[in-house]
PDB file of C-alpha atoms and ligand atoms in Angstrom:
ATOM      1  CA  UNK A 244      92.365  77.760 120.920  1.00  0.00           C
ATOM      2  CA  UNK A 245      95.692  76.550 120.156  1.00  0.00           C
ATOM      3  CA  UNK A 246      98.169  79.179 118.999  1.00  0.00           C
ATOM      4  CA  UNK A 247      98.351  78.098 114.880  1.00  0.00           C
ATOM      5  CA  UNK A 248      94.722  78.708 115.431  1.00  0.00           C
ATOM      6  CA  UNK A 249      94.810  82.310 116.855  1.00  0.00           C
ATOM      7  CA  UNK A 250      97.362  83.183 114.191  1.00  0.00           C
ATOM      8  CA  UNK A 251      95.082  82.018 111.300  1.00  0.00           C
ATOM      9  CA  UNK A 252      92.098  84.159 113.292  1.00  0.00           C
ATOM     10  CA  UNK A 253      94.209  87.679 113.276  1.00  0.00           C
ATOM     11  CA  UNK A 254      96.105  87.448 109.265  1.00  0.00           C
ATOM     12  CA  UNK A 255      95.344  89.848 106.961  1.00  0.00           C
ATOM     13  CA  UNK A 256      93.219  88.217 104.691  1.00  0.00           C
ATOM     14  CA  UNK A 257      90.543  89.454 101.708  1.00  0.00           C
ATOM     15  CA  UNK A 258      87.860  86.939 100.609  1.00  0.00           C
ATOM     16  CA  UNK A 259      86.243  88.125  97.322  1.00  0.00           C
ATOM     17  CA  UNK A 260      82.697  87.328  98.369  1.00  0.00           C
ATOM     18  CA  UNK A 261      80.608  86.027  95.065  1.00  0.00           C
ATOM     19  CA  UNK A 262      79.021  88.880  92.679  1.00  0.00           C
ATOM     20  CA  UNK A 263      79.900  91.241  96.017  1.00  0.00           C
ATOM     21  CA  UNK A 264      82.382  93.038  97.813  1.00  0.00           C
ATOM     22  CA  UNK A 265      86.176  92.048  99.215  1.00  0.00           C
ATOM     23  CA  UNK A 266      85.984  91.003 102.752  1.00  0.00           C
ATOM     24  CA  UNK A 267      89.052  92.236 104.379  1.00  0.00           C
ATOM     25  CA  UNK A 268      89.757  90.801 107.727  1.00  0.00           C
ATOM     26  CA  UNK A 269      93.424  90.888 109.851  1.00  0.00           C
ATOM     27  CA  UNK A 270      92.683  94.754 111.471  1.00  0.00           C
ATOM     28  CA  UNK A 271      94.391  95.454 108.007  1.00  0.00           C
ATOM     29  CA  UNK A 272      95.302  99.595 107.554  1.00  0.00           C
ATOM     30  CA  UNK A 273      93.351 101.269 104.968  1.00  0.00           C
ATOM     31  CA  UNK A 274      94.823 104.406 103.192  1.00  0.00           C
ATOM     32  CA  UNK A 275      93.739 106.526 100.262  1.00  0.00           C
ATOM     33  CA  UNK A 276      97.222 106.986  98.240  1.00  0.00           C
ATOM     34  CA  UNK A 277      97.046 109.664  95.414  1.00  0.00           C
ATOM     35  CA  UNK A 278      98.910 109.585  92.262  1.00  0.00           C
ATOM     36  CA  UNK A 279     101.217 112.771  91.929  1.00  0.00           C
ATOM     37  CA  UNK A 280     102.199 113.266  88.374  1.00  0.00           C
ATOM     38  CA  UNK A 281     105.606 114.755  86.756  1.00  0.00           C
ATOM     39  CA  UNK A 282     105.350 118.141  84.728  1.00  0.00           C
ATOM     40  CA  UNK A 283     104.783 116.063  81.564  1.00  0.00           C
ATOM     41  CA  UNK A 284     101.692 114.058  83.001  1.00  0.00           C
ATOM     42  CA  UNK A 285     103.882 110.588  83.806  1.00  0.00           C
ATOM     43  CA  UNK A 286     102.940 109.512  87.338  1.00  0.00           C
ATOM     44  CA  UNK A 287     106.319 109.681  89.719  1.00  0.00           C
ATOM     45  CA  UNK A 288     105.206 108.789  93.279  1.00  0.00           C
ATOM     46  CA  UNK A 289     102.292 108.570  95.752  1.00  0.00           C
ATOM     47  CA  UNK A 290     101.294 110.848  98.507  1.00  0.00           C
ATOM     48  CA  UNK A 291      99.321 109.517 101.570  1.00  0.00           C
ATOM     49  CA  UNK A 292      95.984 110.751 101.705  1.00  0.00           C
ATOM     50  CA  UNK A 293      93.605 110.204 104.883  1.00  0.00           C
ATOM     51  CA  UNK A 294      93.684 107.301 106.720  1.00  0.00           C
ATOM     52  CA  UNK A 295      90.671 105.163 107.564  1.00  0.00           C
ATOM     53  CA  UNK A 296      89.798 104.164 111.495  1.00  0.00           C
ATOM     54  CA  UNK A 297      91.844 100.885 111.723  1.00  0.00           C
ATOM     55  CA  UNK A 298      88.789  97.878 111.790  1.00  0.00           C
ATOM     56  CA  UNK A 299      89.344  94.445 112.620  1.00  0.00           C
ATOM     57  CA  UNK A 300      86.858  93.738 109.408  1.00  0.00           C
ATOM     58  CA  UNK A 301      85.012  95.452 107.086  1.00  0.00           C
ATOM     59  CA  UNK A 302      83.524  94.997 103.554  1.00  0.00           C
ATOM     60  CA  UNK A 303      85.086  97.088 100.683  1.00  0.00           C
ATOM     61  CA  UNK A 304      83.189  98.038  96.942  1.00  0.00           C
ATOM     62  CA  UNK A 305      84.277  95.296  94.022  1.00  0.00           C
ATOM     63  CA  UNK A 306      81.162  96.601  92.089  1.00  0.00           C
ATOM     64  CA  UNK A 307      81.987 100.164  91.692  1.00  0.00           C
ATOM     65  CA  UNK A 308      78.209 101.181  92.331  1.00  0.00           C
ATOM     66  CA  UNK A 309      78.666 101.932  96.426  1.00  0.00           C
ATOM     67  CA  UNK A 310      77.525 105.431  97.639  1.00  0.00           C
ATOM     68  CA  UNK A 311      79.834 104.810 100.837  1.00  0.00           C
ATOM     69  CA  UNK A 312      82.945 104.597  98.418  1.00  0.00           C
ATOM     70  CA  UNK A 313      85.307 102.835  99.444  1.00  0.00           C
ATOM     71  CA  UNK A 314      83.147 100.541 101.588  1.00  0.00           C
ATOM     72  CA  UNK A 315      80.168  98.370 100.394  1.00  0.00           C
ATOM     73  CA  UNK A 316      76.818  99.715 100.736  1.00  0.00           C
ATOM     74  CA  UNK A 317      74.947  96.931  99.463  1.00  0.00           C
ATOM     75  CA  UNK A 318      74.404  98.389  95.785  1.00  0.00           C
ATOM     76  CA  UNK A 319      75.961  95.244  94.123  1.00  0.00           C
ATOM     77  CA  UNK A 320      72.576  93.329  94.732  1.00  0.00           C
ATOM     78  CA  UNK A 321      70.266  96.026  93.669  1.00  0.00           C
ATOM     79  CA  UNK A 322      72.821  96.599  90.437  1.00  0.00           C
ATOM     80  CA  UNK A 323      72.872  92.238  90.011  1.00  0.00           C
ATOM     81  CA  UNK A 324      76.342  92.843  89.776  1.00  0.00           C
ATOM     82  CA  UNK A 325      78.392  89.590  88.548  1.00  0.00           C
ATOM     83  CA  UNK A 326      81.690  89.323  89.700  1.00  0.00           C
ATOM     84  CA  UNK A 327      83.186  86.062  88.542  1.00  0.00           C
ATOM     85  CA  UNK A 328      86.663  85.609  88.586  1.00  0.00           C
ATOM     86  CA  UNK A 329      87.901  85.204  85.047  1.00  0.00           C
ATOM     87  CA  UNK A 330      91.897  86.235  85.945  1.00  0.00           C
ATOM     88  CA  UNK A 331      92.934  83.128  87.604  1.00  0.00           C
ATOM     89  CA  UNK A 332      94.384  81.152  83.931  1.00  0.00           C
ATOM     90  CA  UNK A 333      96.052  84.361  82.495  1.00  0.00           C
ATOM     91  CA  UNK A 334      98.747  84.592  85.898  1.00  0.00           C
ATOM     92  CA  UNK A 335     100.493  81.309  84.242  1.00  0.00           C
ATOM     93  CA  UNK A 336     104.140  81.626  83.379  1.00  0.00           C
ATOM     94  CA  UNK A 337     102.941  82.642  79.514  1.00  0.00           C
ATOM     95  CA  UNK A 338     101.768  85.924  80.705  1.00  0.00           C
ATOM     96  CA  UNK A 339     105.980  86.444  81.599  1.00  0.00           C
ATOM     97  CA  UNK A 340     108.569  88.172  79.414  1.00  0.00           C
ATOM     98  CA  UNK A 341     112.179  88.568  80.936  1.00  0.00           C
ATOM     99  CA  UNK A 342     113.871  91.667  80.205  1.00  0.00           C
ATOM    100  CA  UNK A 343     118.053  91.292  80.793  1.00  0.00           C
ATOM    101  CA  UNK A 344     120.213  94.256  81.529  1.00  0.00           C
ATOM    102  CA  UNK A 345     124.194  94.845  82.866  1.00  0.00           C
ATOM    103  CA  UNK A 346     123.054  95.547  86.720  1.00  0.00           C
ATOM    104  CA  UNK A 347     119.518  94.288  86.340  1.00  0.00           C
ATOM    105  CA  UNK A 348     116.681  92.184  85.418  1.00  0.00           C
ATOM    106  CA  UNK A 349     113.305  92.701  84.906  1.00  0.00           C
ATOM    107  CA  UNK A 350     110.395  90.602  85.114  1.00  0.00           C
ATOM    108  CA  UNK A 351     107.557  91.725  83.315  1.00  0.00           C
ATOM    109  CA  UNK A 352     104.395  90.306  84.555  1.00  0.00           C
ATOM    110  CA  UNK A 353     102.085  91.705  81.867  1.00  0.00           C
ATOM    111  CA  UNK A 354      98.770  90.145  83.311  1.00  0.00           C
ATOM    112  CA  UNK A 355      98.914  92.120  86.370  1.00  0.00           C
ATOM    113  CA  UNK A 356      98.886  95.381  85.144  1.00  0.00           C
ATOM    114  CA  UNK A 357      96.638  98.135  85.810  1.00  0.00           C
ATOM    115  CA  UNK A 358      97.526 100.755  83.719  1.00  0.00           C
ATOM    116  CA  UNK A 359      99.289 102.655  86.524  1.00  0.00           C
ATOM    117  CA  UNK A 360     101.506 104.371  83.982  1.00  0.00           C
ATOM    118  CA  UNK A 361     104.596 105.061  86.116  1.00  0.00           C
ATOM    119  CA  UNK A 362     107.164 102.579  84.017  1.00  0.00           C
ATOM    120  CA  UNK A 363     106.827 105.047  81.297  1.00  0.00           C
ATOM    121  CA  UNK A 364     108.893 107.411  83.048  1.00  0.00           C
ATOM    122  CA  UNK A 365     112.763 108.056  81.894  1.00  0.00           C
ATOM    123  CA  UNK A 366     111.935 106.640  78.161  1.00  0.00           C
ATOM    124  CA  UNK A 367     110.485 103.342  79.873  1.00  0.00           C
ATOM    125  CA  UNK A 368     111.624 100.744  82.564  1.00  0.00           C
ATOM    126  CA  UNK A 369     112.722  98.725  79.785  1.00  0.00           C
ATOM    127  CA  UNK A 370     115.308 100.718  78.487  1.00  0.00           C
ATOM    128  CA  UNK A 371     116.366 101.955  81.769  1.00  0.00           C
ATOM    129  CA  UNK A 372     116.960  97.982  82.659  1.00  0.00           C
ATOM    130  CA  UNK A 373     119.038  97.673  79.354  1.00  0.00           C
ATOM    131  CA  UNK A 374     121.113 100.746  80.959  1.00  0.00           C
ATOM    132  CA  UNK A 375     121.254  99.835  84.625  1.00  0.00           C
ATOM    133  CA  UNK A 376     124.841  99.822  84.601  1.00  0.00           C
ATOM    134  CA  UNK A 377     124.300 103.833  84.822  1.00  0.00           C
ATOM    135  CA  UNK A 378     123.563 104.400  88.318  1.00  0.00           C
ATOM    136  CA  UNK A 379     121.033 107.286  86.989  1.00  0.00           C
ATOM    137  CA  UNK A 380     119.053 104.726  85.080  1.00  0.00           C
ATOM    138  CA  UNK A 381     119.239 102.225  87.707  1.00  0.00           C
ATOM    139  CA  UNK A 382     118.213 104.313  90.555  1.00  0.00           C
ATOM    140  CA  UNK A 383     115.150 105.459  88.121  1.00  0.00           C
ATOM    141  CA  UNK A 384     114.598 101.631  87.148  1.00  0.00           C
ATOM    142  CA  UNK A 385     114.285 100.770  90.991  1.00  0.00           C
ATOM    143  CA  UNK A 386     111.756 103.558  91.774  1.00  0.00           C
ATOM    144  CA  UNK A 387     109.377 102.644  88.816  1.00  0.00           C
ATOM    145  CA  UNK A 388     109.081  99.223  89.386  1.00  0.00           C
ATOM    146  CA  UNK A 389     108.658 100.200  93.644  1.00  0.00           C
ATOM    147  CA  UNK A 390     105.551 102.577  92.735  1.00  0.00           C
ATOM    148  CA  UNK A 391     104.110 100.193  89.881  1.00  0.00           C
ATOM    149  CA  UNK A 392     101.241  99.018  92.577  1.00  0.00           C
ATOM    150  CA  UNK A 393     100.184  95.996  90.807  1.00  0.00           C
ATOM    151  CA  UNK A 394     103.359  94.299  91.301  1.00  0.00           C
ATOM    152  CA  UNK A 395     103.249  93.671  87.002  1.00  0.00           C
ATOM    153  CA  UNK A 396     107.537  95.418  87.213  1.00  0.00           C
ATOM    154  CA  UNK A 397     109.375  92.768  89.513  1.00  0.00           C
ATOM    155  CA  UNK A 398     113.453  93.598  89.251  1.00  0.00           C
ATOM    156  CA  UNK A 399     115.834  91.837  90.194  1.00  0.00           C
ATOM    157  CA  UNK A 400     119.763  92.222  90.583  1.00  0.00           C
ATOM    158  CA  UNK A 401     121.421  90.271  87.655  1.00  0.00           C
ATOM    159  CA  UNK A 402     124.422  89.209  89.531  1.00  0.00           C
ATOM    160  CA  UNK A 403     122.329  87.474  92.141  1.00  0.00           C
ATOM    161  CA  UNK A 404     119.070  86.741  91.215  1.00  0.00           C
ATOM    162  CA  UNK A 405     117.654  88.628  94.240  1.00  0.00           C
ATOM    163  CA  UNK A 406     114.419  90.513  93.879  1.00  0.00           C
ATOM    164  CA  UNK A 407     114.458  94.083  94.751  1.00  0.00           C
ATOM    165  CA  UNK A 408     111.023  94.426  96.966  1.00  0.00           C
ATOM    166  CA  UNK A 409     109.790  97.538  98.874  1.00  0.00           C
ATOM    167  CA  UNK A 410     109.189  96.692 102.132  1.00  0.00           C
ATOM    168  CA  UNK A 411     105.345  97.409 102.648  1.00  0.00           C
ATOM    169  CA  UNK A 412     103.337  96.572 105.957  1.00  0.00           C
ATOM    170  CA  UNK A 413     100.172  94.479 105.161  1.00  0.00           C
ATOM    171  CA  UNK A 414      97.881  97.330 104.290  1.00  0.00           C
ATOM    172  CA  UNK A 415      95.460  98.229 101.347  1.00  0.00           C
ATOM    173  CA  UNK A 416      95.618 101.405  99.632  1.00  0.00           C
ATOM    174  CA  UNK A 417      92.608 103.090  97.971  1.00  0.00           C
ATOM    175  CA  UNK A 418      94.008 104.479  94.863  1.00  0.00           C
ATOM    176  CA  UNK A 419      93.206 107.651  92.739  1.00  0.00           C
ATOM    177  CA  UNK A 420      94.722 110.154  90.306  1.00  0.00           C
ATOM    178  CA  UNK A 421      93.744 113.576  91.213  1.00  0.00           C
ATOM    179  CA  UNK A 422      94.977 115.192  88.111  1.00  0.00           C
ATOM    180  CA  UNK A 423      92.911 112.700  85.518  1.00  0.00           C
ATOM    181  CA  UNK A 424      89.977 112.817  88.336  1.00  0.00           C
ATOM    182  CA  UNK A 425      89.792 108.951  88.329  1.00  0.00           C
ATOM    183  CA  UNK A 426      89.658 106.412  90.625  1.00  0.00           C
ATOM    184  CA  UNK A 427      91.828 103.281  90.518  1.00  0.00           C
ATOM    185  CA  UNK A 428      92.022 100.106  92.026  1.00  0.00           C
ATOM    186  CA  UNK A 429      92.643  98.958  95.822  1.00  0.00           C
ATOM    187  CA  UNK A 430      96.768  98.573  96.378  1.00  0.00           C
ATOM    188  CA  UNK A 431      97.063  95.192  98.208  1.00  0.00           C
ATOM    189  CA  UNK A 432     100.448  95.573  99.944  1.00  0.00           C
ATOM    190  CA  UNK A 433     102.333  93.756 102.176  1.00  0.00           C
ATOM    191  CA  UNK A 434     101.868  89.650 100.895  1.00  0.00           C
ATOM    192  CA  UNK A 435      97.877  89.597 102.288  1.00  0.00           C
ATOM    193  CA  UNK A 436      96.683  86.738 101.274  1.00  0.00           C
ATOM    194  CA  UNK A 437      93.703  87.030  98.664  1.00  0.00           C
ATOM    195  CA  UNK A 438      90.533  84.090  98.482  1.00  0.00           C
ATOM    196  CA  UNK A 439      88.424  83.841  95.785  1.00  0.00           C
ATOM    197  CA  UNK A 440      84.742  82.925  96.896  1.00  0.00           C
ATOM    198  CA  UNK A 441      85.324  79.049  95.923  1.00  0.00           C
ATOM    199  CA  UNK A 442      88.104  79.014  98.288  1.00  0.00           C
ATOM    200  CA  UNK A 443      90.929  79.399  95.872  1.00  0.00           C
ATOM    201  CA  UNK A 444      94.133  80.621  97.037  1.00  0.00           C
ATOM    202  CA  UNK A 445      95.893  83.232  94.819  1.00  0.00           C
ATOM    203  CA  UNK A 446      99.438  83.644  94.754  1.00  0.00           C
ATOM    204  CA  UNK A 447     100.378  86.080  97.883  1.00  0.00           C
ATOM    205  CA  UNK A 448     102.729  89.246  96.618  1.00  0.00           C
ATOM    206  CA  UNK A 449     103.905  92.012  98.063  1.00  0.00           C
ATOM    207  CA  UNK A 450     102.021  94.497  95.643  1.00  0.00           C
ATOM    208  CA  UNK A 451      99.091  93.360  94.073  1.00  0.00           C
ATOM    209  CA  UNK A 452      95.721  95.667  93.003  1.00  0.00           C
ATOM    210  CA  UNK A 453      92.552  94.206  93.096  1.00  0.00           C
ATOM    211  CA  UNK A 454      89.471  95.822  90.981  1.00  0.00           C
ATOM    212  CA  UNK A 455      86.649  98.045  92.484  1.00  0.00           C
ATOM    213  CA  UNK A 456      84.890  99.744  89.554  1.00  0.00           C
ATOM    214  CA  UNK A 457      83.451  96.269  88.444  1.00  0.00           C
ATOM    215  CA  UNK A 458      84.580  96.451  84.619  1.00  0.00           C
ATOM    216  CA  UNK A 459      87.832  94.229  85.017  1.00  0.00           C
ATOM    217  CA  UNK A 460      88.308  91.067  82.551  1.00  0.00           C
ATOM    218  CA  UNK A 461      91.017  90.059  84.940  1.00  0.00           C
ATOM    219  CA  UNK A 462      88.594  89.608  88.002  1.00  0.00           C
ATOM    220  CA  UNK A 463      89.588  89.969  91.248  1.00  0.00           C
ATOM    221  CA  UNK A 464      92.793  91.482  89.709  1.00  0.00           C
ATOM    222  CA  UNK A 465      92.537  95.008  88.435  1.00  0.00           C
ATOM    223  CA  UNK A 466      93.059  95.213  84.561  1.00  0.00           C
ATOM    224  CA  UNK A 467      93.355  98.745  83.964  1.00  0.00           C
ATOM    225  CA  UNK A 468      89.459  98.980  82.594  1.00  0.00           C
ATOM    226  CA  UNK A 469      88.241 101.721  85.393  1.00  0.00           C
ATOM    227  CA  UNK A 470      90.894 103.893  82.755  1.00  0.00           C
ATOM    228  CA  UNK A 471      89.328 103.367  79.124  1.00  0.00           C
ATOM    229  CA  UNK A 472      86.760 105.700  78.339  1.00  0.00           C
TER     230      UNK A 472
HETATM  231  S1  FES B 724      80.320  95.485  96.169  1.00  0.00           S
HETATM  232 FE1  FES B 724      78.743  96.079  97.522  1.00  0.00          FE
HETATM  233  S2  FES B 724      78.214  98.067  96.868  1.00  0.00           S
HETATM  234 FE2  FES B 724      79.827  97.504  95.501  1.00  0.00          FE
END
């Protein structure tokens, strides 16, 4: 096997497998990451919860119906689930506002979101952009838009263009909020490169979350629907 070969065989990699679950493959780490709140409710940061046995593949839940949470169980063919992916138009440029401040920029990817709730912290990542010549704000700005795990908050340093990423290992987080007992989406971190089950190659980004409670309009891309009661 020639070495481009062996290097295709071991990257992290999820194929959305049709009307079933993500196949991750790439040993990628699996995490549970919990959503720790401020006193007034507004999620600040995440805390590590327990961390899976590192696999070189396994199958994780899209349906929401698994009994082996997060892993597939095989309920999505006994619950007919249908998973098509309906996101894929909605990622276009259109779905992109541009937010300009002093220091920084923001790029406001509004498809992405799933209703994480931390850029309403400090009055909103908007105004804090429109203030990012106080350090205050801008420090505040640049932790929001580090936690938002879908990757919708991209900033981006006025004076050069340059994105401000987290660095984040190719891993997948299995999100929750303790405090609202819910469960959200899986964090895709790290630029893993996502397939759809035709074979269609979505955009790889360093935070991404993909649904696994099976409600999402935005499919594979959470939407924020595992939220609305
Ligand atoms: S996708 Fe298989 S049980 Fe949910």
């Amino acid at each position: 096997m020639g070495e481009e070969a062996k290097k295709d065989e071991v990257a992290p990699r999820i194929k959305v497998s049709k009307d079933g679950p993500y196949l991750v493959s790439g040993n990628v780490p699996l995490v549970e990451q919990l959503v720790i709140s401020d006193e007034d409710g507004v999620p600040c940061s995440w805390k590590e919860g327990r961390r899976y046995p590192l696999q070189r593949s396994y199958a994780l839940c899209r349906c929401g119906k698994s009994s082996k949470k997060p892993f597939c169980d095989g309920a999505h063919a006994k619950a007919k689930f249908v998973g098509t992916e309906k996101g894929r138009g909605k990622f276009a440029e259109k779905g992109t506002e541009l937010f300009d401040g002093p220091v920084l920029e923001l790029k406001d990817i509004r498809p992405y979101c799933s209703r994480a709730r931390f850029c309403h912290r400090g009055e909103g990542i908007w105004k804090l952009t429109a203030e990012s010549d106080d350090p205050e704000a801008r420090r505040t700005a640049i932790e929001i838009a580090a936690n938002c795990p879908a990757g919708r908050l991209v900033l981006k340093e006025s004076s050069t263009g340059k994105e401000i990423e987290p660095e984040l290992e190719p891993s997948i987080g299995v999100t929750s909020d303790p405090a609202r007992e819910e469960e959200g989406p899986l964090w895709v971190r790290g630029g893993i490169q996502v397939e759809g089950a035709d074979g269609f190659l979505y955009q790889k980004r360093n935070r991404v979350t993909l649904c696994r409670c099976g409600k999402s309009k935005n499919m594979p891309f959470c939407d924020g629907s595992h939220a609305m009661k």
